[in-house]
PDB file of C-alpha atoms in Angstrom:
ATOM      1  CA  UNK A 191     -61.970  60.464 -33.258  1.00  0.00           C
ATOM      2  CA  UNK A 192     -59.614  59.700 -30.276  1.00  0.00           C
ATOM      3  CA  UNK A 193     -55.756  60.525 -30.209  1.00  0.00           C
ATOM      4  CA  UNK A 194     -55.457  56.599 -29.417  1.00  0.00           C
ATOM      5  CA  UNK A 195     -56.782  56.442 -33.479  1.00  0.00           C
ATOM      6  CA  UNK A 196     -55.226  58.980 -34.464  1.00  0.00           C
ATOM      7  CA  UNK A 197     -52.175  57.865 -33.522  1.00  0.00           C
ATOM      8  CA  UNK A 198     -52.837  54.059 -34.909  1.00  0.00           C
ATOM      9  CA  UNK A 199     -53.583  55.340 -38.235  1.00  0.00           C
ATOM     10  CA  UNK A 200     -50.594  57.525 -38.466  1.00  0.00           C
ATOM     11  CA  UNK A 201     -48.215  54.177 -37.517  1.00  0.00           C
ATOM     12  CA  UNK A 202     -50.160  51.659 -39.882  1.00  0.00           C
ATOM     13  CA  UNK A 203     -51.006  53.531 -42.804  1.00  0.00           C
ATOM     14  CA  UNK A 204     -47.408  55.026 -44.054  1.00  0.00           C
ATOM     15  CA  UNK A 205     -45.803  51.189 -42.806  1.00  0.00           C
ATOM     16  CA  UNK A 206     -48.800  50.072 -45.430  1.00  0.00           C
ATOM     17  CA  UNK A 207     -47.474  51.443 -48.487  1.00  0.00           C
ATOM     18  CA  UNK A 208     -43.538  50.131 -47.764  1.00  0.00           C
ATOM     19  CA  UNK A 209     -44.553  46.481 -47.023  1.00  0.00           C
ATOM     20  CA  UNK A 210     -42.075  44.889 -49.924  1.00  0.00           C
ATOM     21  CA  UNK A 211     -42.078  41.010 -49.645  1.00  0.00           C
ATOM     22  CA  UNK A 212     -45.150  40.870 -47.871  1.00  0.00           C
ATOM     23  CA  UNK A 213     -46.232  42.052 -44.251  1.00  0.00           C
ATOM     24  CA  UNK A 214     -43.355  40.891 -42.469  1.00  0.00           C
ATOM     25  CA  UNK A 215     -40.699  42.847 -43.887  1.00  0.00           C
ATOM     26  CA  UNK A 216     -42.109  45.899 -41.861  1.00  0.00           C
ATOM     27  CA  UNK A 217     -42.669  43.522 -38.323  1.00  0.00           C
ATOM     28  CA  UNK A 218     -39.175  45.502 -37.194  1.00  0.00           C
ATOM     29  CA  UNK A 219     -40.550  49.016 -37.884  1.00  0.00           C
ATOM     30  CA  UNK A 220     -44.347  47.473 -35.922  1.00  0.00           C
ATOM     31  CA  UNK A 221     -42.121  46.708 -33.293  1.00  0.00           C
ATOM     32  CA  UNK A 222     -40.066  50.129 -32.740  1.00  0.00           C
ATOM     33  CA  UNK A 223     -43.163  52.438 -33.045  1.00  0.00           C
ATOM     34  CA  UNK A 224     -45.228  50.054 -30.672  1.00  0.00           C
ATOM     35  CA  UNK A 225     -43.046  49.506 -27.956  1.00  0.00           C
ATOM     36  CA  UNK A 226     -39.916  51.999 -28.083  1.00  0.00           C
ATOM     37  CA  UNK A 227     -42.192  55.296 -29.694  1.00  0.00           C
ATOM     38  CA  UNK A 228     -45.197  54.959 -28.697  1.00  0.00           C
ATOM     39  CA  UNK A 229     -44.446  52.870 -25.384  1.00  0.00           C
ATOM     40  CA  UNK A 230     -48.030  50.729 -25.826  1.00  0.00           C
ATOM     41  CA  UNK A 231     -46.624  47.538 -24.783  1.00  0.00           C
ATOM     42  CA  UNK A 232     -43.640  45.963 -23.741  1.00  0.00           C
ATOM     43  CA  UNK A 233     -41.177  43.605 -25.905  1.00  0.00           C
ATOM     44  CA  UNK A 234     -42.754  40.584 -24.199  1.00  0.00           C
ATOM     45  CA  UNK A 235     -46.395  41.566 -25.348  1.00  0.00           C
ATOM     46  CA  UNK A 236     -45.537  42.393 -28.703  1.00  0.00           C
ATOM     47  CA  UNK A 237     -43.628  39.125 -29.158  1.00  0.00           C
ATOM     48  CA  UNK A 238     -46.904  37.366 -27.691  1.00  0.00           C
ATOM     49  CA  UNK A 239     -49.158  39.158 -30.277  1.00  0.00           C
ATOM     50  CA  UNK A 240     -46.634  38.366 -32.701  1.00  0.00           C
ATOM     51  CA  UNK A 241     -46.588  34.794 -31.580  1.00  0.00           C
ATOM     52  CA  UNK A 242     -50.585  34.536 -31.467  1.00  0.00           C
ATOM     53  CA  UNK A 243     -50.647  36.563 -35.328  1.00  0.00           C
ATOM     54  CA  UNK A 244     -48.349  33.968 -36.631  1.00  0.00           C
ATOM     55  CA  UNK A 245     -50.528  31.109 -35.119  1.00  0.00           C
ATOM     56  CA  UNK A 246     -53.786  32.531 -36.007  1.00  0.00           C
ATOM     57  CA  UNK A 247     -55.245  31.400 -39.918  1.00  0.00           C
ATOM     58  CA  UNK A 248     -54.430  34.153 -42.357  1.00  0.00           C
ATOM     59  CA  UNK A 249     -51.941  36.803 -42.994  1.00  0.00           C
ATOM     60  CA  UNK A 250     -49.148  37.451 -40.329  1.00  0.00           C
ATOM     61  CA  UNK A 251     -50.441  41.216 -40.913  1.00  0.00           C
ATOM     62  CA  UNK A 252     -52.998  40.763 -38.740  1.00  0.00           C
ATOM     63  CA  UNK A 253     -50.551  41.145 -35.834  1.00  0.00           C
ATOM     64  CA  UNK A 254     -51.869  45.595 -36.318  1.00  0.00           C
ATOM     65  CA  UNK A 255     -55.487  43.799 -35.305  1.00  0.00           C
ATOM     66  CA  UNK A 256     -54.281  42.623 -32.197  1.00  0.00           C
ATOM     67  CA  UNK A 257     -52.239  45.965 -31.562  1.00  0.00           C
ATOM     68  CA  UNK A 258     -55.194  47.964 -32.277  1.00  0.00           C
ATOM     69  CA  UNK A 259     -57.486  46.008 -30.201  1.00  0.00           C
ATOM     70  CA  UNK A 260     -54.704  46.382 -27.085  1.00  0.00           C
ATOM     71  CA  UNK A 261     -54.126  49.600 -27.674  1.00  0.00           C
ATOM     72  CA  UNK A 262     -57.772  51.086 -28.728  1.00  0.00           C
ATOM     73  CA  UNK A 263     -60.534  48.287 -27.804  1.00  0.00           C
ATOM     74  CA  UNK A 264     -62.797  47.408 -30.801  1.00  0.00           C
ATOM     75  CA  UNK A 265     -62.264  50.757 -32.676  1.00  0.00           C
ATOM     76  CA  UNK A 266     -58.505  50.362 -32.919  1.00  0.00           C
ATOM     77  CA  UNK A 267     -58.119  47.085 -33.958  1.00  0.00           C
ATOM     78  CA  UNK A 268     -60.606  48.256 -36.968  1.00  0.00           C
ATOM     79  CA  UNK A 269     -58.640  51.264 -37.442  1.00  0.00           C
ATOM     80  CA  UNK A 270     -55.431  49.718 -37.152  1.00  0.00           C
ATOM     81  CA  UNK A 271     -56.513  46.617 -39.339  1.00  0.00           C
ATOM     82  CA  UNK A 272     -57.732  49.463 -42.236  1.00  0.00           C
ATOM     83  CA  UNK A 273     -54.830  51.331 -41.793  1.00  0.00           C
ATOM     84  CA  UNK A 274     -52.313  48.818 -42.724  1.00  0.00           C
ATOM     85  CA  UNK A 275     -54.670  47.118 -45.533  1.00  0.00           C
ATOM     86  CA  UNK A 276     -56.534  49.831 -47.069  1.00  0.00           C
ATOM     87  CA  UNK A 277     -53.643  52.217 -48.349  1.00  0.00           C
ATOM     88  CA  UNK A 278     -51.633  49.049 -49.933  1.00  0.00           C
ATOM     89  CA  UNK A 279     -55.170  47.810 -51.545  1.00  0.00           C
ATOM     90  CA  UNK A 280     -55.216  51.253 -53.641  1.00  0.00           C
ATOM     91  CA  UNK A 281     -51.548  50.639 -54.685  1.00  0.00           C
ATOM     92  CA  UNK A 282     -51.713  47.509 -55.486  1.00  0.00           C
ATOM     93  CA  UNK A 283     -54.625  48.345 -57.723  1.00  0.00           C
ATOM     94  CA  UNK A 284     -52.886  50.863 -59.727  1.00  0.00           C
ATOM     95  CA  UNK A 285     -49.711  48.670 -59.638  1.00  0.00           C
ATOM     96  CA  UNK A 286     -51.204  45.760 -61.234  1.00  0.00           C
ATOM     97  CA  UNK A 287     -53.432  48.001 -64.331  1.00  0.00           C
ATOM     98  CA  UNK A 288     -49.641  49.518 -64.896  1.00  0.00           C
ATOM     99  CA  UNK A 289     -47.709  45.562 -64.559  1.00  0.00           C
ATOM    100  CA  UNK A 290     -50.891  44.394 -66.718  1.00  0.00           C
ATOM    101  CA  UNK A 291     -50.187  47.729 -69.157  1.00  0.00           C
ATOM    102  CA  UNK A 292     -46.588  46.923 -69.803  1.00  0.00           C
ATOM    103  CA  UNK A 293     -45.974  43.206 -69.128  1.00  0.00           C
ATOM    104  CA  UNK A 294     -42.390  41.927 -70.556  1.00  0.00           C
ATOM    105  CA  UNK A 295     -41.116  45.513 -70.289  1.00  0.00           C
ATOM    106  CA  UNK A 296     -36.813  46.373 -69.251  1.00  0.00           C
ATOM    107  CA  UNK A 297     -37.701  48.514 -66.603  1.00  0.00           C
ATOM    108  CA  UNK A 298     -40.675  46.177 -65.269  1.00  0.00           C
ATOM    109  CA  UNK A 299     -38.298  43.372 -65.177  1.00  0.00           C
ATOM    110  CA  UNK A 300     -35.445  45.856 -63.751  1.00  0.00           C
ATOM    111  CA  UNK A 301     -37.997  47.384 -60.882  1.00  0.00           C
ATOM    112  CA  UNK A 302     -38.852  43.732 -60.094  1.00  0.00           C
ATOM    113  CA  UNK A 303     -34.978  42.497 -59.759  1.00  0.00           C
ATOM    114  CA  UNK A 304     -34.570  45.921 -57.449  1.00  0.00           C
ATOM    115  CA  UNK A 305     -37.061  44.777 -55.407  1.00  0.00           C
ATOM    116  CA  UNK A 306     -36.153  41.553 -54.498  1.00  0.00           C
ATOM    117  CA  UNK A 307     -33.330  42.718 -52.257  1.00  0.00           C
ATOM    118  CA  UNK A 308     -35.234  45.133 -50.394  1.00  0.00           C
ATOM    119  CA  UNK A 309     -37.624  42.643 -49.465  1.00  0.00           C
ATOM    120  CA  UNK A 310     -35.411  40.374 -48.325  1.00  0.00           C
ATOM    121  CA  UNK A 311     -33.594  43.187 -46.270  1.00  0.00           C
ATOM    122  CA  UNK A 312     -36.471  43.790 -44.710  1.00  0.00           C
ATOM    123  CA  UNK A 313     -37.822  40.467 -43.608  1.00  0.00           C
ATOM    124  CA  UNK A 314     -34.007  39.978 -42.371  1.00  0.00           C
ATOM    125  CA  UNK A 315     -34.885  43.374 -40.512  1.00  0.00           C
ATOM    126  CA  UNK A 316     -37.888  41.502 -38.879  1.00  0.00           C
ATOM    127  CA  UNK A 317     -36.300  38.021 -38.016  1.00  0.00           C
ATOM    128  CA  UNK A 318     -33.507  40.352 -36.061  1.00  0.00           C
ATOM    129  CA  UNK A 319     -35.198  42.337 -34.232  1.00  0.00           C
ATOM    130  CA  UNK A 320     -38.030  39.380 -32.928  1.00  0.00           C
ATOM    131  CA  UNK A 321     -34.612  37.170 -32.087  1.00  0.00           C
ATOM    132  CA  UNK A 322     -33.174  39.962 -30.093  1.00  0.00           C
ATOM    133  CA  UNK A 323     -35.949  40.379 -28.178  1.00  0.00           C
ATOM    134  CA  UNK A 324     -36.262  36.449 -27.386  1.00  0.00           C
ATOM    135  CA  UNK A 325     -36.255  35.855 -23.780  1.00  0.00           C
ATOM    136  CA  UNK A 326     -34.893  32.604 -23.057  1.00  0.00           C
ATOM    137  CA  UNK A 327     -31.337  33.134 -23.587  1.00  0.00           C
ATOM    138  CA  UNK A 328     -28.592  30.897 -25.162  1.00  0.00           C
ATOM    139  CA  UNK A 329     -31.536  28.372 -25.348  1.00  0.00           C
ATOM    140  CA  UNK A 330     -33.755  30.269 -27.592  1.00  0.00           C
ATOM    141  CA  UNK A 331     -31.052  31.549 -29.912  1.00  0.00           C
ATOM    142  CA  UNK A 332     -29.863  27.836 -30.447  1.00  0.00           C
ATOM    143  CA  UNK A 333     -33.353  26.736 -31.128  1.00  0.00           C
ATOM    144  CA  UNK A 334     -34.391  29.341 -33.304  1.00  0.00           C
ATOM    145  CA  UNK A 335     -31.292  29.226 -35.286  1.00  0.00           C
ATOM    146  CA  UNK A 336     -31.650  25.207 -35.518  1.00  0.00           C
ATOM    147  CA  UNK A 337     -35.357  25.395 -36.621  1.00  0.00           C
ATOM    148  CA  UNK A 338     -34.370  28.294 -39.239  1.00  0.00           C
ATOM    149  CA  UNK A 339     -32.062  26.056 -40.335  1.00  0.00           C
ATOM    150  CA  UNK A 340     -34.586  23.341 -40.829  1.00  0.00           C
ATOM    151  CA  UNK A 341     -37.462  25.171 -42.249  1.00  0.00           C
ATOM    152  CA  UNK A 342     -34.652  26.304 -45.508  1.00  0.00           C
ATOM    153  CA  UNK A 343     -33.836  23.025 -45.717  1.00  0.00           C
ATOM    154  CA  UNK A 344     -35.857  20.106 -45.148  1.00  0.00           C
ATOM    155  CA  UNK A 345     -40.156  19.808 -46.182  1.00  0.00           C
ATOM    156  CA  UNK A 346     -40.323  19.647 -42.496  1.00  0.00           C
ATOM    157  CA  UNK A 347     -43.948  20.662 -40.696  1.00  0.00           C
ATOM    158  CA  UNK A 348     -43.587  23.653 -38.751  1.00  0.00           C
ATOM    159  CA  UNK A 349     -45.799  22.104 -36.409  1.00  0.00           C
ATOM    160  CA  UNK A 350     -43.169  19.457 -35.609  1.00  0.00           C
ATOM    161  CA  UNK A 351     -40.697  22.079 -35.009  1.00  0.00           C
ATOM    162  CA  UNK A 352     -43.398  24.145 -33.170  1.00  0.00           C
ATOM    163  CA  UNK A 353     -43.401  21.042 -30.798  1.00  0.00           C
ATOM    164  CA  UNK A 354     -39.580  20.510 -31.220  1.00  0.00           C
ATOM    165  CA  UNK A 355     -38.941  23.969 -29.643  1.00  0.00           C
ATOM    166  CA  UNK A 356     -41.772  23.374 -26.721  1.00  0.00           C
ATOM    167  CA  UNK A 357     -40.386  20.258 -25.766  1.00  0.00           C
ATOM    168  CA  UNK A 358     -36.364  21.808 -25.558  1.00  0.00           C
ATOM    169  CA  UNK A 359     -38.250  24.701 -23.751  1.00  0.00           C
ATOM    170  CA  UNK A 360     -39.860  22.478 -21.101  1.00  0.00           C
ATOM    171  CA  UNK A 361     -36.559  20.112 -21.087  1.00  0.00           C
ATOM    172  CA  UNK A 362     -34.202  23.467 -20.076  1.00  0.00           C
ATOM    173  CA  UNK A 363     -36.690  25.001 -17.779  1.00  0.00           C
ATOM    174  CA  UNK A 364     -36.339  20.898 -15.815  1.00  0.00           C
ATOM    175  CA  UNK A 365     -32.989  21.033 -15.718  1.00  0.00           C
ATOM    176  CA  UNK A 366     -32.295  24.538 -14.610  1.00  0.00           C
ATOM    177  CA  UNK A 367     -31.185  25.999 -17.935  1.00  0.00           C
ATOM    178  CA  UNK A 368     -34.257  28.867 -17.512  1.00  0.00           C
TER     179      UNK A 368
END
């Protein structure tokens, strides 16, 4: 097995087992070992493949897929992609025959309530890191913040903000603001 593998199994498997609140509460720790560790792509790539992962059908998670492909061809996007899905699989197995075991239970409910923050830490984690790394200035940050901002608030389809931010994107770069 190639040091390439090696090395994408060592940075998907341990972020497996901590991804509270789903797979983007780890996106900030993706990010550090990718680019600033391990030096496999710039911050522009990785907020491509994050952009492509969040536009492709099915879990965000599949972002490690398109790092391991980058990084290690066909064989690390497999390895990557089993890395980050197998180890949480297990755990989530044994987690829900002990949930199932002792449903209604204090320190269930207690763990649960514990949890909540941490997941929400860590997706705040992940939105900061992907807006610091925005390139597009003032411009960006405004948009970003204003479609945030929309999304909590309104039923409004991403795809219309999706557009929104294309069209305020195209609009600065024609009037010099890029």
């Amino acid at each position: 097995m190639s040091r390439t593998l090696i090395a994408l199994f060592s940075v998907f498997a341990p972020l497996s087992i901590v991804t509270v609140g789903g797979g983007q509460g780890i996106i900030a720790e993706v990010q550090r070992q990718v680019v600033d560790v391990h030096h496999w792509m710039t911050h522009a790539q990785f907020l491509s493949d994050f952009a492509i992962a969040r536009l492709a059908p099915g879990p965000g998670s599949l972002l490690a897929t398109l790092i391991g492909w980058q990084v290690g061809g066909f064989g690390g996007a497999v390895v990557a992609t089993l890395a980050l899905f197998g180890p949480t699989a297990f755990l989530m197995y044994g987690a829900a025959h002990v949930w199932n075991r002792h449903e209604g239970a204090r320190w269930l409910n207690a763990l649960q309530a514990g949890l909540r923050p941490v997941a929400a830490g860590l997706i705040l984690a992940a939105v900061y890191v992907l807006i610091k790394e925005l390139d597009g200035g003032w411009v960006a940050w405004v948009t970003s913040a204003i479609a945030s901002v929309l999304v909590m608030t309104t039923r409004i389809n991403p795809v219309i903000l999706i557009a929104g931010g294309a069209t305020v994107f195209i609009g600065a770069h024609f009037a010099g603001l890029l």
